[in-house]
PDB file of C-alpha atoms and ligand atoms in Angstrom:
ATOM      1  CA  UNK A 215       8.364  -4.018  -2.680  1.00 52.00           C
ATOM      2  CA  UNK A 216      10.706  -5.925  -1.613  1.00 60.00           C
ATOM      3  CA  UNK A 217      11.834  -8.278  -4.762  1.00 67.00           C
ATOM      4  CA  UNK A 218      15.340  -9.624  -3.370  1.00 55.00           C
ATOM      5  CA  UNK A 219      13.523 -10.425  -0.048  1.00 52.00           C
ATOM      6  CA  UNK A 220      14.407  -7.851   1.656  1.00 72.00           C
ATOM      7  CA  UNK A 221      11.652  -6.415   3.821  1.00 91.00           C
ATOM      8  CA  UNK A 222      13.657  -6.267   7.091  1.00 94.00           C
ATOM      9  CA  UNK A 223      10.999  -4.402   9.318  1.00 98.00           C
ATOM     10  CA  UNK A 224       7.091  -3.694   9.268  1.00 98.00           C
ATOM     11  CA  UNK A 225       5.276  -1.494  11.354  1.00 98.00           C
ATOM     12  CA  UNK A 226       1.280  -3.110  11.089  1.00 98.00           C
ATOM     13  CA  UNK A 227      -2.025  -2.013  13.803  1.00 98.00           C
ATOM     14  CA  UNK A 228      -4.783  -3.860  14.805  1.00 98.00           C
ATOM     15  CA  UNK A 229      -7.765  -4.150  13.751  1.00 98.00           C
ATOM     16  CA  UNK A 230      -9.955  -1.184  16.382  1.00 98.00           C
ATOM     17  CA  UNK A 231     -13.756  -2.821  17.267  1.00 98.00           C
ATOM     18  CA  UNK A 232     -14.810   0.723  15.162  1.00 98.00           C
ATOM     19  CA  UNK A 233     -13.888  -1.343  12.455  1.00 98.00           C
ATOM     20  CA  UNK A 234     -16.909  -1.093  11.441  1.00 98.00           C
ATOM     21  CA  UNK A 235     -16.638   2.824  10.716  1.00 98.00           C
ATOM     22  CA  UNK A 236     -14.035   2.072   8.688  1.00 98.00           C
ATOM     23  CA  UNK A 237     -14.059   4.240   5.310  1.00 98.00           C
ATOM     24  CA  UNK A 238     -15.033   2.581   2.289  1.00 98.00           C
ATOM     25  CA  UNK A 239     -16.216   4.615  -0.794  1.00 97.00           C
ATOM     26  CA  UNK A 240     -14.235   2.991  -3.614  1.00 97.00           C
ATOM     27  CA  UNK A 241     -14.385  -0.805  -4.457  1.00 97.00           C
ATOM     28  CA  UNK A 242     -15.196  -1.556  -0.738  1.00 98.00           C
ATOM     29  CA  UNK A 243     -18.533  -2.067   0.383  1.00 97.00           C
ATOM     30  CA  UNK A 244     -18.270  -1.435   4.240  1.00 98.00           C
ATOM     31  CA  UNK A 245     -16.445  -3.682   6.850  1.00 97.00           C
ATOM     32  CA  UNK A 246     -19.399  -5.768   8.148  1.00 97.00           C
ATOM     33  CA  UNK A 247     -17.727  -8.944  10.242  1.00 98.00           C
ATOM     34  CA  UNK A 248     -14.398  -7.204  13.350  1.00 98.00           C
ATOM     35  CA  UNK A 249     -13.989 -10.759  13.923  1.00 98.00           C
ATOM     36  CA  UNK A 250     -13.093 -11.957  10.239  1.00 98.00           C
ATOM     37  CA  UNK A 251     -10.980  -9.033  10.165  1.00 98.00           C
ATOM     38  CA  UNK A 252      -8.851  -9.802  12.723  1.00 98.00           C
ATOM     39  CA  UNK A 253      -8.235 -13.189  11.517  1.00 98.00           C
ATOM     40  CA  UNK A 254      -7.132 -12.265   7.875  1.00 98.00           C
ATOM     41  CA  UNK A 255      -5.284  -9.405   9.624  1.00 98.00           C
ATOM     42  CA  UNK A 256      -2.935 -11.996  12.372  1.00 98.00           C
ATOM     43  CA  UNK A 257      -2.881 -14.385   9.070  1.00 98.00           C
ATOM     44  CA  UNK A 258      -0.862 -11.461   7.245  1.00 98.00           C
ATOM     45  CA  UNK A 259       1.066 -10.789   9.953  1.00 98.00           C
ATOM     46  CA  UNK A 260       1.846 -14.304  10.897  1.00 98.00           C
ATOM     47  CA  UNK A 261       2.646 -14.602   7.356  1.00 98.00           C
ATOM     48  CA  UNK A 262       5.285 -11.657   7.394  1.00 98.00           C
ATOM     49  CA  UNK A 263       6.382 -13.509   9.838  1.00 98.00           C
ATOM     50  CA  UNK A 264       7.464 -16.753   8.089  1.00 97.00           C
ATOM     51  CA  UNK A 265       9.145 -14.528   5.262  1.00 97.00           C
ATOM     52  CA  UNK A 266      11.444 -13.383   8.579  1.00 97.00           C
ATOM     53  CA  UNK A 267       9.891  -9.677   8.954  1.00 98.00           C
ATOM     54  CA  UNK A 268      10.338  -7.787  11.881  1.00 98.00           C
ATOM     55  CA  UNK A 269       7.160  -6.745  12.814  1.00 98.00           C
ATOM     56  CA  UNK A 270       5.751  -4.152  15.269  1.00 98.00           C
ATOM     57  CA  UNK A 271       2.305  -4.219  16.378  1.00 98.00           C
ATOM     58  CA  UNK A 272       0.946  -1.265  17.351  1.00 98.00           C
ATOM     59  CA  UNK A 273      -2.245  -0.675  20.074  1.00 98.00           C
ATOM     60  CA  UNK A 274      -5.287  -0.127  18.009  1.00 98.00           C
ATOM     61  CA  UNK A 275      -7.194   3.609  18.440  1.00 98.00           C
ATOM     62  CA  UNK A 276     -10.526   2.438  18.808  1.00 98.00           C
ATOM     63  CA  UNK A 277     -10.859   6.261  17.817  1.00 98.00           C
ATOM     64  CA  UNK A 278      -9.834   5.758  14.408  1.00 98.00           C
ATOM     65  CA  UNK A 279     -11.492   2.648  12.348  1.00 98.00           C
ATOM     66  CA  UNK A 280      -9.528   3.076   9.373  1.00 98.00           C
ATOM     67  CA  UNK A 281      -6.225   3.100  11.677  1.00 98.00           C
ATOM     68  CA  UNK A 282      -4.720  -0.416  10.229  1.00 98.00           C
ATOM     69  CA  UNK A 283      -4.057   1.245   7.177  1.00 98.00           C
ATOM     70  CA  UNK A 284      -0.732   2.669   8.198  1.00 98.00           C
ATOM     71  CA  UNK A 285       0.959   2.383   4.740  1.00 98.00           C
ATOM     72  CA  UNK A 286      -1.043   5.843   4.326  1.00 98.00           C
ATOM     73  CA  UNK A 287       1.120   8.186   6.877  1.00 98.00           C
ATOM     74  CA  UNK A 288       4.633   7.715   5.755  1.00 98.00           C
ATOM     75  CA  UNK A 289       6.959   7.085   2.827  1.00 98.00           C
ATOM     76  CA  UNK A 290      10.537   5.035   3.628  1.00 98.00           C
ATOM     77  CA  UNK A 291      14.097   6.473   1.949  1.00 97.00           C
ATOM     78  CA  UNK A 292      17.458   5.996   2.853  1.00 96.00           C
ATOM     79  CA  UNK A 293      17.259   5.983   6.540  1.00 96.00           C
ATOM     80  CA  UNK A 294      14.351   8.487   6.627  1.00 98.00           C
ATOM     81  CA  UNK A 295      10.757   8.779   7.142  1.00 98.00           C
ATOM     82  CA  UNK A 296       8.809  11.067   5.104  1.00 98.00           C
ATOM     83  CA  UNK A 297       5.399  10.946   7.737  1.00 98.00           C
ATOM     84  CA  UNK A 298       2.251  12.180   5.234  1.00 98.00           C
ATOM     85  CA  UNK A 299      -0.924  14.555   5.972  1.00 98.00           C
ATOM     86  CA  UNK A 300      -3.348  12.040   4.349  1.00 98.00           C
ATOM     87  CA  UNK A 301      -5.746  13.414   2.325  1.00 98.00           C
ATOM     88  CA  UNK A 302      -8.228  12.005   3.913  1.00 97.00           C
ATOM     89  CA  UNK A 303      -8.561  14.466   6.684  1.00 96.00           C
ATOM     90  CA  UNK A 304     -10.372  12.143   9.580  1.00 95.00           C
ATOM     91  CA  UNK A 305      -7.185   9.364   9.050  1.00 98.00           C
ATOM     92  CA  UNK A 306      -5.204  12.639  10.677  1.00 97.00           C
ATOM     93  CA  UNK A 307      -5.016  11.500  14.653  1.00 97.00           C
ATOM     94  CA  UNK A 308      -3.448   8.184  13.610  1.00 98.00           C
ATOM     95  CA  UNK A 309      -0.159   9.871  13.050  1.00 98.00           C
ATOM     96  CA  UNK A 310       1.287   9.982  16.392  1.00 98.00           C
ATOM     97  CA  UNK A 311       2.023   5.890  17.296  1.00 98.00           C
ATOM     98  CA  UNK A 312       3.685   4.824  14.090  1.00 98.00           C
ATOM     99  CA  UNK A 313       5.801   8.594  13.638  1.00 98.00           C
ATOM    100  CA  UNK A 314       6.968   6.738  17.701  1.00 98.00           C
ATOM    101  CA  UNK A 315       7.683   3.807  16.501  1.00 98.00           C
ATOM    102  CA  UNK A 316       9.694   5.038  13.349  1.00 98.00           C
ATOM    103  CA  UNK A 317      11.392   7.340  14.855  1.00 98.00           C
ATOM    104  CA  UNK A 318      13.436   4.339  17.048  1.00 97.00           C
ATOM    105  CA  UNK A 319      15.336   3.598  13.590  1.00 96.00           C
ATOM    106  CA  UNK A 320      15.074   6.672  11.330  1.00 98.00           C
ATOM    107  CA  UNK A 321      15.031  10.501  10.663  1.00 98.00           C
ATOM    108  CA  UNK A 322      11.339  12.536  10.247  1.00 98.00           C
ATOM    109  CA  UNK A 323      10.924  14.018   8.074  1.00 98.00           C
ATOM    110  CA  UNK A 324       6.813  16.149   8.207  1.00 98.00           C
ATOM    111  CA  UNK A 325       5.094  17.350   5.254  1.00 98.00           C
ATOM    112  CA  UNK A 326       3.566  20.832   5.838  1.00 97.00           C
ATOM    113  CA  UNK A 327       0.627  22.004   4.684  1.00 98.00           C
ATOM    114  CA  UNK A 328      -0.939  22.019   2.414  1.00 98.00           C
ATOM    115  CA  UNK A 329      -0.070  19.152   1.094  1.00 98.00           C
ATOM    116  CA  UNK A 330      -1.653  15.914   1.228  1.00 98.00           C
ATOM    117  CA  UNK A 331      -0.466  12.724   0.690  1.00 98.00           C
ATOM    118  CA  UNK A 332      -0.962   9.119   0.134  1.00 98.00           C
ATOM    119  CA  UNK A 333       1.346   6.487   1.108  1.00 98.00           C
ATOM    120  CA  UNK A 334      -0.595   4.399  -1.259  1.00 98.00           C
ATOM    121  CA  UNK A 335       0.102   6.499  -3.944  1.00 98.00           C
ATOM    122  CA  UNK A 336       4.395   6.407  -3.576  1.00 98.00           C
ATOM    123  CA  UNK A 337       5.879   3.396  -5.220  1.00 98.00           C
ATOM    124  CA  UNK A 338       9.229   2.485  -5.831  1.00 97.00           C
ATOM    125  CA  UNK A 339      10.661   0.969  -9.266  1.00 96.00           C
ATOM    126  CA  UNK A 340      14.614   0.938  -9.208  1.00 94.00           C
ATOM    127  CA  UNK A 341      15.656   3.884  -9.349  1.00 95.00           C
ATOM    128  CA  UNK A 342      12.626   6.120  -9.497  1.00 97.00           C
ATOM    129  CA  UNK A 343       9.659   6.701  -7.644  1.00 98.00           C
ATOM    130  CA  UNK A 344       6.355   7.064  -9.457  1.00 98.00           C
ATOM    131  CA  UNK A 345       3.755   8.811  -7.352  1.00 98.00           C
ATOM    132  CA  UNK A 346       0.039   8.805  -7.426  1.00 98.00           C
ATOM    133  CA  UNK A 347      -2.590  12.478  -7.960  1.00 98.00           C
ATOM    134  CA  UNK A 348      -5.503  10.941  -7.007  1.00 98.00           C
ATOM    135  CA  UNK A 349      -8.525  12.015  -4.650  1.00 98.00           C
ATOM    136  CA  UNK A 350      -5.665  11.737  -1.485  1.00 98.00           C
ATOM    137  CA  UNK A 351      -2.819  13.058  -3.306  1.00 98.00           C
ATOM    138  CA  UNK A 352      -2.320  16.353  -4.502  1.00 98.00           C
ATOM    139  CA  UNK A 353       0.728  18.387  -6.492  1.00 98.00           C
ATOM    140  CA  UNK A 354       1.507  19.651  -2.954  1.00 98.00           C
ATOM    141  CA  UNK A 355       2.137  16.611  -1.621  1.00 98.00           C
ATOM    142  CA  UNK A 356       3.681  15.076  -4.604  1.00 98.00           C
ATOM    143  CA  UNK A 357       6.710  18.105  -4.799  1.00 98.00           C
ATOM    144  CA  UNK A 358       7.472  17.113  -0.970  1.00 98.00           C
ATOM    145  CA  UNK A 359       7.428  14.048  -2.007  1.00 98.00           C
ATOM    146  CA  UNK A 360      10.456  14.860  -4.615  1.00 98.00           C
ATOM    147  CA  UNK A 361      12.300  16.937  -2.773  1.00 98.00           C
ATOM    148  CA  UNK A 362      12.309  14.289   0.229  1.00 98.00           C
ATOM    149  CA  UNK A 363      13.696  11.891  -2.455  1.00 98.00           C
ATOM    150  CA  UNK A 364      16.140  14.046  -4.813  1.00 98.00           C
ATOM    151  CA  UNK A 365      17.831  13.273  -6.753  1.00 98.00           C
ATOM    152  CA  UNK A 366      16.495  10.315  -7.466  1.00 97.00           C
ATOM    153  CA  UNK A 367      13.782  11.252 -10.521  1.00 98.00           C
ATOM    154  CA  UNK A 368       9.597  10.983  -9.184  1.00 98.00           C
ATOM    155  CA  UNK A 369       6.899  10.183 -12.245  1.00 98.00           C
ATOM    156  CA  UNK A 370       3.256  11.307 -11.780  1.00 98.00           C
ATOM    157  CA  UNK A 371       0.309   9.903 -13.027  1.00 98.00           C
ATOM    158  CA  UNK A 372      -3.119  11.004 -12.407  1.00 98.00           C
ATOM    159  CA  UNK A 373      -5.697   8.336 -10.486  1.00 98.00           C
ATOM    160  CA  UNK A 374      -9.526   8.340 -12.330  1.00 96.00           C
ATOM    161  CA  UNK A 375     -11.332   8.914  -9.241  1.00 95.00           C
ATOM    162  CA  UNK A 376     -12.970   6.240  -8.952  1.00 95.00           C
ATOM    163  CA  UNK A 377      -9.882   4.268  -8.063  1.00 96.00           C
ATOM    164  CA  UNK A 378      -8.039   4.802  -4.336  1.00 98.00           C
ATOM    165  CA  UNK A 379      -4.802   5.463  -4.993  1.00 98.00           C
ATOM    166  CA  UNK A 380      -1.729   4.515  -7.548  1.00 98.00           C
ATOM    167  CA  UNK A 381      -1.256   1.343  -5.422  1.00 98.00           C
ATOM    168  CA  UNK A 382      -4.946   0.239  -5.539  1.00 98.00           C
ATOM    169  CA  UNK A 383      -4.662  -0.136  -8.605  1.00 97.00           C
ATOM    170  CA  UNK A 384      -0.315  -1.254  -9.306  1.00 98.00           C
ATOM    171  CA  UNK A 385       2.284  -2.562  -7.471  1.00 98.00           C
ATOM    172  CA  UNK A 386       5.286  -4.323  -8.917  1.00 98.00           C
ATOM    173  CA  UNK A 387       5.867  -8.254  -8.792  1.00 98.00           C
ATOM    174  CA  UNK A 388       9.362  -8.059  -9.446  1.00 97.00           C
ATOM    175  CA  UNK A 389      11.830  -5.714 -10.187  1.00 95.00           C
ATOM    176  CA  UNK A 390      11.354  -3.929 -13.362  1.00 96.00           C
ATOM    177  CA  UNK A 391       7.908  -5.232 -13.726  1.00 98.00           C
ATOM    178  CA  UNK A 392       4.679  -3.602 -12.909  1.00 98.00           C
ATOM    179  CA  UNK A 393       1.467  -4.907 -12.476  1.00 98.00           C
ATOM    180  CA  UNK A 394      -1.722  -3.281 -13.451  1.00 98.00           C
ATOM    181  CA  UNK A 395      -5.123  -3.769 -14.892  1.00 98.00           C
ATOM    182  CA  UNK A 396      -5.705  -3.504 -18.658  1.00 97.00           C
ATOM    183  CA  UNK A 397      -8.305  -0.717 -18.851  1.00 95.00           C
ATOM    184  CA  UNK A 398      -6.110   2.234 -16.663  1.00 96.00           C
ATOM    185  CA  UNK A 399      -3.431   3.755 -15.999  1.00 97.00           C
ATOM    186  CA  UNK A 400      -2.860   4.079 -20.170  1.00 97.00           C
ATOM    187  CA  UNK A 401      -0.955   6.909 -20.413  1.00 97.00           C
ATOM    188  CA  UNK A 402       2.737   5.379 -20.941  1.00 98.00           C
ATOM    189  CA  UNK A 403       3.852   6.559 -17.931  1.00 98.00           C
ATOM    190  CA  UNK A 404       3.411   2.447 -16.307  1.00 98.00           C
ATOM    191  CA  UNK A 405       5.757   2.429 -19.240  1.00 98.00           C
ATOM    192  CA  UNK A 406       7.909   3.979 -19.052  1.00 97.00           C
ATOM    193  CA  UNK A 407      10.198   3.078 -16.224  1.00 97.00           C
ATOM    194  CA  UNK A 408       9.113  -0.862 -16.164  1.00 98.00           C
ATOM    195  CA  UNK A 409       7.475  -3.509 -18.466  1.00 98.00           C
ATOM    196  CA  UNK A 410       3.965  -3.562 -16.812  1.00 98.00           C
ATOM    197  CA  UNK A 411       2.076  -6.928 -16.993  1.00 98.00           C
ATOM    198  CA  UNK A 412      -1.699  -6.109 -17.751  1.00 98.00           C
ATOM    199  CA  UNK A 413      -4.537  -8.536 -16.337  1.00 98.00           C
ATOM    200  CA  UNK A 414      -8.542  -8.528 -16.161  1.00 98.00           C
ATOM    201  CA  UNK A 415     -10.199  -5.179 -15.620  1.00 97.00           C
ATOM    202  CA  UNK A 416     -12.573  -7.508 -13.387  1.00 98.00           C
ATOM    203  CA  UNK A 417      -9.255  -8.282 -11.231  1.00 98.00           C
ATOM    204  CA  UNK A 418      -8.316  -4.384 -10.468  1.00 98.00           C
ATOM    205  CA  UNK A 419      -7.740  -5.692  -6.622  1.00 98.00           C
ATOM    206  CA  UNK A 420      -5.341  -8.735  -7.437  1.00 98.00           C
ATOM    207  CA  UNK A 421      -2.809  -6.466  -8.596  1.00 98.00           C
ATOM    208  CA  UNK A 422      -1.372  -5.302  -5.300  1.00 98.00           C
ATOM    209  CA  UNK A 423       1.081  -7.824  -4.551  1.00 98.00           C
ATOM    210  CA  UNK A 424       4.377  -8.273  -1.326  1.00 98.00           C
ATOM    211  CA  UNK A 425       6.896  -9.407  -3.364  1.00 98.00           C
ATOM    212  CA  UNK A 426       9.349 -11.539  -1.220  1.00 97.00           C
ATOM    213  CA  UNK A 427      12.110 -12.340  -4.383  1.00 96.00           C
ATOM    214  CA  UNK A 428      10.108 -15.331  -6.655  1.00 96.00           C
ATOM    215  CA  UNK A 429       6.913 -15.585  -4.189  1.00 98.00           C
ATOM    216  CA  UNK A 430       4.053 -13.314  -3.622  1.00 98.00           C
ATOM    217  CA  UNK A 431       1.646 -12.657  -1.226  1.00 98.00           C
ATOM    218  CA  UNK A 432      -1.643 -11.984  -3.236  1.00 98.00           C
ATOM    219  CA  UNK A 433      -4.990 -11.773  -2.566  1.00 98.00           C
ATOM    220  CA  UNK A 434      -7.570 -14.427  -2.510  1.00 98.00           C
ATOM    221  CA  UNK A 435      -9.859 -15.165  -5.393  1.00 98.00           C
ATOM    222  CA  UNK A 436      -8.109 -13.375  -8.719  1.00 98.00           C
ATOM    223  CA  UNK A 437      -7.717 -16.834 -10.870  1.00 98.00           C
ATOM    224  CA  UNK A 438      -6.661 -14.721 -14.495  1.00 98.00           C
ATOM    225  CA  UNK A 439      -4.589 -13.080 -12.453  1.00 98.00           C
ATOM    226  CA  UNK A 440      -2.962 -15.804 -10.387  1.00 98.00           C
ATOM    227  CA  UNK A 441      -2.337 -18.130 -13.638  1.00 98.00           C
ATOM    228  CA  UNK A 442      -0.931 -15.094 -15.425  1.00 98.00           C
ATOM    229  CA  UNK A 443       1.759 -14.750 -12.142  1.00 98.00           C
ATOM    230  CA  UNK A 444       2.368 -17.981 -11.997  1.00 98.00           C
ATOM    231  CA  UNK A 445       3.283 -18.593 -16.011  1.00 98.00           C
ATOM    232  CA  UNK A 446       6.081 -15.984 -15.063  1.00 98.00           C
ATOM    233  CA  UNK A 447       6.926 -18.276 -12.687  1.00 98.00           C
ATOM    234  CA  UNK A 448       6.517 -16.371  -9.253  1.00 98.00           C
ATOM    235  CA  UNK A 449       5.494 -18.841  -6.000  1.00 98.00           C
ATOM    236  CA  UNK A 450       2.059 -17.254  -4.849  1.00 98.00           C
ATOM    237  CA  UNK A 451       0.819 -17.031  -1.314  1.00 98.00           C
ATOM    238  CA  UNK A 452      -2.651 -16.072  -1.572  1.00 98.00           C
ATOM    239  CA  UNK A 453      -4.516 -14.764   1.376  1.00 98.00           C
ATOM    240  CA  UNK A 454      -7.801 -13.764   2.217  1.00 98.00           C
ATOM    241  CA  UNK A 455      -8.546  -9.950   2.380  1.00 98.00           C
ATOM    242  CA  UNK A 456     -12.473 -10.395   1.776  1.00 98.00           C
ATOM    243  CA  UNK A 457     -12.693  -8.002   5.050  1.00 98.00           C
ATOM    244  CA  UNK A 458      -9.972  -5.660   4.599  1.00 98.00           C
ATOM    245  CA  UNK A 459     -11.285  -4.886   1.008  1.00 98.00           C
ATOM    246  CA  UNK A 460     -14.302  -3.980   2.388  1.00 98.00           C
ATOM    247  CA  UNK A 461     -12.755  -0.761   3.721  1.00 98.00           C
ATOM    248  CA  UNK A 462     -10.633  -0.524   0.458  1.00 98.00           C
ATOM    249  CA  UNK A 463      -7.600  -1.714   1.557  1.00 98.00           C
ATOM    250  CA  UNK A 464      -5.158  -4.062   0.072  1.00 98.00           C
ATOM    251  CA  UNK A 465      -2.367  -5.836   1.404  1.00 98.00           C
ATOM    252  CA  UNK A 466       0.272  -3.827   0.810  1.00 98.00           C
ATOM    253  CA  UNK A 467      -2.477  -0.803   2.544  1.00 98.00           C
ATOM    254  CA  UNK A 468      -1.628  -3.151   5.896  1.00 98.00           C
ATOM    255  CA  UNK A 469       2.343  -2.144   6.710  1.00 98.00           C
ATOM    256  CA  UNK A 470       4.952   0.177   6.626  1.00 98.00           C
ATOM    257  CA  UNK A 471       7.658  -1.498   5.491  1.00 98.00           C
ATOM    258  CA  UNK A 472      11.319  -0.434   6.421  1.00 97.00           C
TER     259      UNK A 472
HETATM  260  N1  LIG B 238     -10.200   2.836   3.893  1.00 96.42           N
HETATM  261  C1  LIG B 238      -9.150   3.462   3.810  1.00 96.42           C
HETATM  262  C2  LIG B 238      -8.800   4.701   3.255  1.00 96.42           C
HETATM  263  O1  LIG B 238      -9.853   4.929   3.033  1.00 96.42           O
HETATM  264  O2  LIG B 238      -8.206   5.685   3.594  1.00 96.42           O
END
């Protein structure tokens, strides 16, 4: 994401009072501190702005406890936005303001049932996409992605049922490079599209990064991963993510970049 420092714009959405009801079925233990979640979210937004990103902050929605995780609602490619059908039906009410904001700049392409896809399962890697088949993204969803980005190649990879999204496990810190844990996504798909840096399984959460050229936004608290990345010459910007992680959220989940 944004390797050459070219992330121009982002949509984010504020933390609702109802955030304690956000879904937490995977690595999160459930959010407990809405004020701290807001502090962490604000620091994240400020950091994006420090990197020159023009950030649009959408009003929060108390009816949608997961509404901060806007990444899942759209895939951006070539001046268009694929508006997803999130795999969790309870999250489909989050779409309208995100679609309105994207529609001011991009052509909108709706996804039709029975397709489901979360943007967290979609990773651009050079001249192809990798998409996770997960509990949220089904084969009709991956086909809708193929149709949307054609003729760009799309590689599918099966996400274990105990993991949420592809990007919960693996992101791209640099052109031609992926970052993933040592214990999963081992079927060769990742290696067929990029060099894969593997980190200890205990630090899987640390594999979600956002790149601005050589500088990476990373979650604080993953020392082995940070050491590996620093050895590779990256400059790291750690962000506290505990109350975002508590709702199964990672750094990339908090933005639609376009
Ligand atoms: N809590 C984010 C999600 O489950 O989609």
